[in-house]
XYZ file of C-alpha atoms in Angstrom:
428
model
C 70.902 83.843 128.616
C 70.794 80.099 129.777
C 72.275 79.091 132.636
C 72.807 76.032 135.192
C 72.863 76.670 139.173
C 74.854 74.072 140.916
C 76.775 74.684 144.614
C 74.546 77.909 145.121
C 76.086 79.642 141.744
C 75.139 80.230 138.114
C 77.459 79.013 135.679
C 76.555 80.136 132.020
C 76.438 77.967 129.320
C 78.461 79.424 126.224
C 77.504 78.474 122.620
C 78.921 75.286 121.591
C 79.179 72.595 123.496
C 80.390 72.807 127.205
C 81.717 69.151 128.698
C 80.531 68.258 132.148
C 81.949 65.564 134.308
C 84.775 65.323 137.630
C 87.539 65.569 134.940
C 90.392 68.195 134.749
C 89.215 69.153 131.219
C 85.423 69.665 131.847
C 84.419 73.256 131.635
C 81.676 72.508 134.424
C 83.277 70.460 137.350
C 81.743 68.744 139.758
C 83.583 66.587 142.556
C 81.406 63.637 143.100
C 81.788 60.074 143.726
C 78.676 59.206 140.962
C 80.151 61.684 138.431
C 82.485 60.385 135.714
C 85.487 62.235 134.403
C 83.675 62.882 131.513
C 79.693 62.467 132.002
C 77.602 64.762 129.679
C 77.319 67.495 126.991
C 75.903 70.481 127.173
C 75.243 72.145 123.518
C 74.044 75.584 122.951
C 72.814 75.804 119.072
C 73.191 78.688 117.211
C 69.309 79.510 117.251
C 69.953 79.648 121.277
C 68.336 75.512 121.660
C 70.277 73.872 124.588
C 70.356 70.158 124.517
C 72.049 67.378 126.818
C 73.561 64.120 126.240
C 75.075 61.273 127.745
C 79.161 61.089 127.383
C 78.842 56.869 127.497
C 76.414 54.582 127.671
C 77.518 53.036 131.261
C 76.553 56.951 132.932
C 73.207 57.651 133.811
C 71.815 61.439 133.306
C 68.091 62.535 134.409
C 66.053 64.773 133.506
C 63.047 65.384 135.476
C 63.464 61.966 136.661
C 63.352 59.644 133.523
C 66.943 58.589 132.190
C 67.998 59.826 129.151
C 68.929 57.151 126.237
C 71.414 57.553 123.726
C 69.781 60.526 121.714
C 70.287 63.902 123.039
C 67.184 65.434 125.239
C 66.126 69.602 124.418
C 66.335 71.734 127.739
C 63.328 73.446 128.848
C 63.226 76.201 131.520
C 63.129 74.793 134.574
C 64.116 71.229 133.716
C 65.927 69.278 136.909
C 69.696 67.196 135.311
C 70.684 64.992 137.692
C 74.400 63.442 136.903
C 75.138 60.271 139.303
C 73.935 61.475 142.967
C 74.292 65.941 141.358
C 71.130 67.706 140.874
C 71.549 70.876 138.305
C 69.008 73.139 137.986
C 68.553 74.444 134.471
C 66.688 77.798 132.984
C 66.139 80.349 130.595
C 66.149 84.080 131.752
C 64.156 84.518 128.567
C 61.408 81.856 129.436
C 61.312 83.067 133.633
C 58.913 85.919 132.659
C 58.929 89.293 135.250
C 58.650 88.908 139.036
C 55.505 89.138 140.761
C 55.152 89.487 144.514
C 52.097 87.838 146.261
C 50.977 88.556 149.952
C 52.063 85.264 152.504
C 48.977 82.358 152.646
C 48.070 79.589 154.488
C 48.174 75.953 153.106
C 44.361 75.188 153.168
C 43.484 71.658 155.652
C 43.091 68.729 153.815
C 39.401 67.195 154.749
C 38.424 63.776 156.133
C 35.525 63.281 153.486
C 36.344 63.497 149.482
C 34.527 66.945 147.876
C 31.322 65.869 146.668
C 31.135 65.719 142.939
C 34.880 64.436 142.536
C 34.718 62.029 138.969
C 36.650 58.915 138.372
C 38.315 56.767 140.752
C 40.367 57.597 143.603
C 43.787 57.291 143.071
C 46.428 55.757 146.069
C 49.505 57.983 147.238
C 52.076 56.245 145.008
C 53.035 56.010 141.644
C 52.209 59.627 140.909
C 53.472 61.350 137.431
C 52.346 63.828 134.964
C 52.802 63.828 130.981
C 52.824 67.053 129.066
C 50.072 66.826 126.593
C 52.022 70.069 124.450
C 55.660 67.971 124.481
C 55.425 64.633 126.062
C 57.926 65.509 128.809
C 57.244 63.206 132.061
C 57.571 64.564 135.526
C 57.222 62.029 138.581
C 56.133 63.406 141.554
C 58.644 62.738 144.099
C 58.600 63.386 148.083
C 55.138 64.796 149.735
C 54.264 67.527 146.842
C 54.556 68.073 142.907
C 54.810 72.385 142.865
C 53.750 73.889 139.506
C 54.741 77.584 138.548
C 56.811 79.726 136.866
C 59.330 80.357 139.005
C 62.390 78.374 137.830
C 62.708 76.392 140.888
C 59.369 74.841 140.840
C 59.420 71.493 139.862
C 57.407 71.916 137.026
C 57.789 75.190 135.418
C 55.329 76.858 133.342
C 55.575 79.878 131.778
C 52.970 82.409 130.392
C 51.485 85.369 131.786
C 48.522 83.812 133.556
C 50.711 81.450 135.712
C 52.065 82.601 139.220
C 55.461 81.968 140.582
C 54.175 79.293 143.085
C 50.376 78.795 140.890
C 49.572 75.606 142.146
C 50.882 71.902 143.790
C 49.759 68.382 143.989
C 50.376 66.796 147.696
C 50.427 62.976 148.284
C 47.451 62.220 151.248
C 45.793 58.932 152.497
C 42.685 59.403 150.487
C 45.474 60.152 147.386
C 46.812 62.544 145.689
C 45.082 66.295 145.990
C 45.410 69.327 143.857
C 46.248 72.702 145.881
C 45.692 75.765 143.667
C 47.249 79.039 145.023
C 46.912 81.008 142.085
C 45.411 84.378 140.770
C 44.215 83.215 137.536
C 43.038 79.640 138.300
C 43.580 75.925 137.710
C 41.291 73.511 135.604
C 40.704 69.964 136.280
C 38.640 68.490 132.887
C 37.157 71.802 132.153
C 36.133 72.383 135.648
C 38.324 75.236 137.704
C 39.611 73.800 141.169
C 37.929 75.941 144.150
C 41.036 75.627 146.505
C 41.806 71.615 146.564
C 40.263 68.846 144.478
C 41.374 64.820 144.519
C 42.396 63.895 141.533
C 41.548 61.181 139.585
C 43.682 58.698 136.676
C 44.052 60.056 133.155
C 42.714 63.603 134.598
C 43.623 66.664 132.316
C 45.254 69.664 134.310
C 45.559 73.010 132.630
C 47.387 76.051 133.563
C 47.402 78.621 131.301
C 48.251 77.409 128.010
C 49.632 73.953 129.397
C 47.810 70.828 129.628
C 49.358 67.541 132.032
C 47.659 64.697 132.240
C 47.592 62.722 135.498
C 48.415 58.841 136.124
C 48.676 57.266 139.824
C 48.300 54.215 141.395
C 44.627 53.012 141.899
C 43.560 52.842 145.317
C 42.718 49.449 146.185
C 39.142 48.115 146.391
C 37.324 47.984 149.328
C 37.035 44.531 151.066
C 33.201 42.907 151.099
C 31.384 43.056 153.494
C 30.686 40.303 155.833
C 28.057 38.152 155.037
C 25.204 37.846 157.299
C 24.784 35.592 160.153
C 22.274 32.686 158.963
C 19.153 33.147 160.344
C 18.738 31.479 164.057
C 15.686 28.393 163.823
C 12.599 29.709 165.559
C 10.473 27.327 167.450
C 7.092 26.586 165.234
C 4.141 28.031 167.562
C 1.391 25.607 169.610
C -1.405 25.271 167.137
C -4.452 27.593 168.095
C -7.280 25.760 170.601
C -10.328 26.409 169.067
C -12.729 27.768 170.768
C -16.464 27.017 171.129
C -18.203 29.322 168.708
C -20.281 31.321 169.927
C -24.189 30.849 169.812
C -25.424 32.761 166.586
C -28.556 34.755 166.493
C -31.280 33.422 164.625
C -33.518 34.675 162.409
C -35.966 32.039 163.290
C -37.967 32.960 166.996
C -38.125 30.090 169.469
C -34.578 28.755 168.211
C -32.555 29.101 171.158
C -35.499 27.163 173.510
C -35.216 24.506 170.752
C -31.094 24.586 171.550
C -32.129 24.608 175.594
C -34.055 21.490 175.092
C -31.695 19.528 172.872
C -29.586 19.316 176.402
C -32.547 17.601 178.285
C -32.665 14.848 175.136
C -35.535 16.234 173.616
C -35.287 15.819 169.850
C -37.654 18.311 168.462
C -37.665 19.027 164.642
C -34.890 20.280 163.078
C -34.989 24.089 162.276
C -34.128 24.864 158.285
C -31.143 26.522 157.795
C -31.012 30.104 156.896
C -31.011 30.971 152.818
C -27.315 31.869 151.744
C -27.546 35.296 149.575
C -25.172 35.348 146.649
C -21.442 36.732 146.831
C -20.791 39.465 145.042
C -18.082 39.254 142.063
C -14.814 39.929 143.463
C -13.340 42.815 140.564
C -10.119 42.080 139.591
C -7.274 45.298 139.288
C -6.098 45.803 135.815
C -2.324 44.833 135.733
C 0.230 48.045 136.039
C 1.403 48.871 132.611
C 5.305 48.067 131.935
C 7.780 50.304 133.070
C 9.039 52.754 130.328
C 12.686 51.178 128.868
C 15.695 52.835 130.205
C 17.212 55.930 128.439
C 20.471 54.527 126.380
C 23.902 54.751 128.067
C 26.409 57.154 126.981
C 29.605 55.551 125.573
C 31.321 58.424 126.424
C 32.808 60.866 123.987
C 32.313 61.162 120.568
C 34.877 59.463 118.250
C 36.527 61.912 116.744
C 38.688 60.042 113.719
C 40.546 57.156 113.893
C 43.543 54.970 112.605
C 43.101 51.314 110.911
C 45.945 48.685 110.877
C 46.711 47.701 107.283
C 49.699 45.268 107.786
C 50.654 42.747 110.091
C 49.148 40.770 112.712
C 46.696 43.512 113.611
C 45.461 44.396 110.126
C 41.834 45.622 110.675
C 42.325 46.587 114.036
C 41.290 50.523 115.206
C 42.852 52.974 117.232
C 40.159 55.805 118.141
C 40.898 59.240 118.349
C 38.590 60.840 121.105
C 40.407 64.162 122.019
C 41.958 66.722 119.750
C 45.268 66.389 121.055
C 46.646 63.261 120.554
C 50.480 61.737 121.247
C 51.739 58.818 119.175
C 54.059 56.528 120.389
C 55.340 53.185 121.758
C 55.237 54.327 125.812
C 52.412 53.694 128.171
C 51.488 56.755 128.646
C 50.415 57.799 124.970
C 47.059 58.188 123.605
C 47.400 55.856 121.273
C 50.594 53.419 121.701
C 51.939 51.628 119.226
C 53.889 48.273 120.550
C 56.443 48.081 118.205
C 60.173 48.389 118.438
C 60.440 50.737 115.069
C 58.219 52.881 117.161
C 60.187 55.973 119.677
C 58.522 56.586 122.905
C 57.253 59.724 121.999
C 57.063 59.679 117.846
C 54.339 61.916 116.531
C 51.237 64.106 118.017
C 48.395 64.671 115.951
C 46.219 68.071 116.623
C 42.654 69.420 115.610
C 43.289 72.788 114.340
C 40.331 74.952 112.260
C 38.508 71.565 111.172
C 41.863 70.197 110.256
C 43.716 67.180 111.456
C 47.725 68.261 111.779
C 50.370 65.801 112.181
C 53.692 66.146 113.187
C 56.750 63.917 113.541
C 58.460 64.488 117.653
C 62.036 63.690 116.355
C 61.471 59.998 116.584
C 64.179 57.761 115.131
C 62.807 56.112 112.328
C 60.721 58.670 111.099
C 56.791 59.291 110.284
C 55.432 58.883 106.849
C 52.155 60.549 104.956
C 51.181 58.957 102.040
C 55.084 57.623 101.222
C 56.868 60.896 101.931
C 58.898 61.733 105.198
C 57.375 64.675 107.347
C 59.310 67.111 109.047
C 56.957 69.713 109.801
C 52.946 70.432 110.877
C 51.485 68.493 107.808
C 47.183 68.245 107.465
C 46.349 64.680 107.055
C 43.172 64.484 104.491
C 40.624 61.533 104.589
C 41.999 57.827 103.360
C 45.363 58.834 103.749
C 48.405 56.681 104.166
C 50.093 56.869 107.521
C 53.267 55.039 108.593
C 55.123 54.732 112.133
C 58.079 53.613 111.862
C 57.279 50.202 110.294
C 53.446 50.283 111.825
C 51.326 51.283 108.374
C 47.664 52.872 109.327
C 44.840 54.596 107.373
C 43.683 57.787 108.971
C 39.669 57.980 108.508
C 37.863 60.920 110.230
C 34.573 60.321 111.326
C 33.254 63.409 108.988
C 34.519 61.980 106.096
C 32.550 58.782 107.735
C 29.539 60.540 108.169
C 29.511 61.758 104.568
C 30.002 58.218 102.744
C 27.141 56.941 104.772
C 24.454 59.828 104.144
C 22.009 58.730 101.082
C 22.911 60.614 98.150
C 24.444 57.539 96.310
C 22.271 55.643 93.344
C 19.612 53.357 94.206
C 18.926 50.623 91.725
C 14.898 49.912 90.887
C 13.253 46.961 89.655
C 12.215 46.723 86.580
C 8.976 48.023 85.711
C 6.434 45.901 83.625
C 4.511 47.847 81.541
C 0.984 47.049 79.563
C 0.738 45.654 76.394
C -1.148 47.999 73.940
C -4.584 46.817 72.257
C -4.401 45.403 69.151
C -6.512 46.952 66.305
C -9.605 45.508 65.641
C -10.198 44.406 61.835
């Protein structure tokens, strides 16, 4: 049974649609000032689907913070409607999953100093939001903490057996925005499980359970330079050295220092040879070090995994790289690959590795997604050179094993000609 909780009370939602709004006729009244008389829709479908929509253009309805346009927006468990200044609260008994009771615990300090071994860049304490890699649903992260469970008021719910009621939160601090896990099972930050807190990072991939979000805040700002250092103060240049009266040498010669005695009393006697000079010995030069060995290559990071080349238009040629197996199309920021063009939804198609096989499928968008000239409307495997459109954006899907294949050296290699000798003639 779905149901919304509004006031404190449940109010279930009947099959068919069910009008909400300030006016006498709505089935679901709310007395606000920011409510119209007749503001949304609320449709059950037979298969038990709920979906919102807007009653007019001019009234703004949220869900989970972004504003809904003029298509109508699926429910999920959990999912906050907010109608003018209302919040609604909506879920899914058959989503909520059985109750689980966990002892009381203590909200672990945050630390001065970053962990050690935390990737990427720090992120500031604004402009937090997550993105559903498995829907594209957006969730900002509004106030002082983001909680994640599957208890139907968290503010992102997430259902599955694995995840707790209250499994984990992200809290805004000075150094960012850090990652609290409280649950039994575990939370992963890029493959790595979070012991207790971890800052996060841009474009980091949280999983819980089954679910994967991917992260986008702010960037801190860079830190200012340091000061440069004060010039170097002028130092005096030094008194030159007096020399000093060397002093007398032994000779090898006897009688030489009465010969010096005498010299003072004017007495010029012969002059005494000078001593032979022996030769210096060669001075043996070092070899020179040998050059350092080069530098191991950079990794590019990871592998390209397909890709998508522009046919038409002003980017013909141009390539979009595919890099992770899960992949969301579409013309918002927040895609992996965005496509700016207005024939392009927000959120238009998501393209999965499953088994060795790429899988495309179209995520309601408005114009549609083409494979090789026909309209998809299911999971449909893309093969090598096919024809992908986007609205009006036209692309070639090339994997990079097909890639791989084409290149290896099994095609024919043309050879020169070959002369060959002329045979003897016969003699007569």
């Amino acid at each position: 049974m779905a149901f919304v909780e509004f006031g404190g009370k449940r109010h279930r939602l009947p099959a068919g649609d069910m009008l909400v709004g300030s006016g006498a006729d709505c089935h679901l009244r709310m007395d606000d000032p920011g409510v119209a008389p007749r503001h949304a829709v609320v449709t059950v479908a037979p298969d038990q689907s709920v979906a919102i929509r807007c009653c007019d253009a001019v009234v703004a309805v949220e869900v989970n913070g972004v504003r809904l346009g003029p298509l109508p927006q699926p429910l999920l468990h959990g999912d906050k409607i907010t109608l003018g200044g209302v919040d609604l609260l909506f879920a899914d008994e058959r989503k909520s999953g059985s109750t689980q009771y966990v002892s009381a615990f203590k909200l672990p300090p945050v630390p001065d100093t970053p962990k050690a071994g935390t990737p990427g860049k720090a992120t500031s304490g604004t402009g937090g939001r997550l993105v559903c890699l498995t829907d594209g649903r957006e969730y900002q992260v509004v106030g002082a903490a983001l909680i994640f469970g599957r208890d139907a008021k968290a503010d992102v719910v997430v259902s599955g057996g694995q995840i707790s009621r209250r499994h984990a939160e992200i809290v805004a601090t000075p150094r960012g925005y850090m990652l609290v896990d409280y649950s039994t099972n575990g939370t992963w930050v890029n493959g790595e499980r979070v012991e207790n807190q971890r800052v996060l990072a841009r474009a980091d991939i949280i999983k819980l359970g089954e679910e994967e979000f991917r992260f986008y805040a702010d960037l801190a700002p860079a830190a200012p330079p340091p000061p440069p250092p004060p010039p170097p103060q002028a130092v005096p240049p030094a008194p030159p050295p007096v020399a000093a009266a060397p002093p007398p040498s032994p000779s090898r010669y006897p009688g030489a220092h009465a010969i010096a005695q005498l010299a003072d009393t004017g007495f010029n006697p012969s002059p005494v040879p000078p001593a032979p000079q022996l030769p210096a010995a060669p001075v043996r030069q070092a070899p020179p070090p040998p050059p350092p060995p080069p530098p191991p290559p950079r990794s590019s990071g990871p592998p390209v995994l397909a890709k998508f080349v522009v046919r038409s238009g002003p980017r013909k040629g141009e390539r979009a790289l595919v890099k992770v197996p899960i992949v969301n199309i579409g013309r918002a920021d927040y895609n992996d690959i965005m496509l700016d063009d207005e024939s392009v939804s927000s959120q238009h198609a998501k393209l999965t590795r499953r088994e060795g096989l790429w899988i495309l499928v179209d995520l309601g968008s408005t114009n549609g997604t083409m494979v090789d000239g026909e309209r998809i409307e299911e999971d449909t495997p893309l093969a090598p050179g096919c024809f992908v459109r986007f609205g009006d954006v036209q692309l070639v899907f090339e994997p990079t094993d097909d890639d791989a294949g084409v290149q290896a050296p099994k095609a024919t290699r043309a050879m020169q000609a070959i002369k060959l000798p002329l045979p003897p003639r016969p003699t007569e």
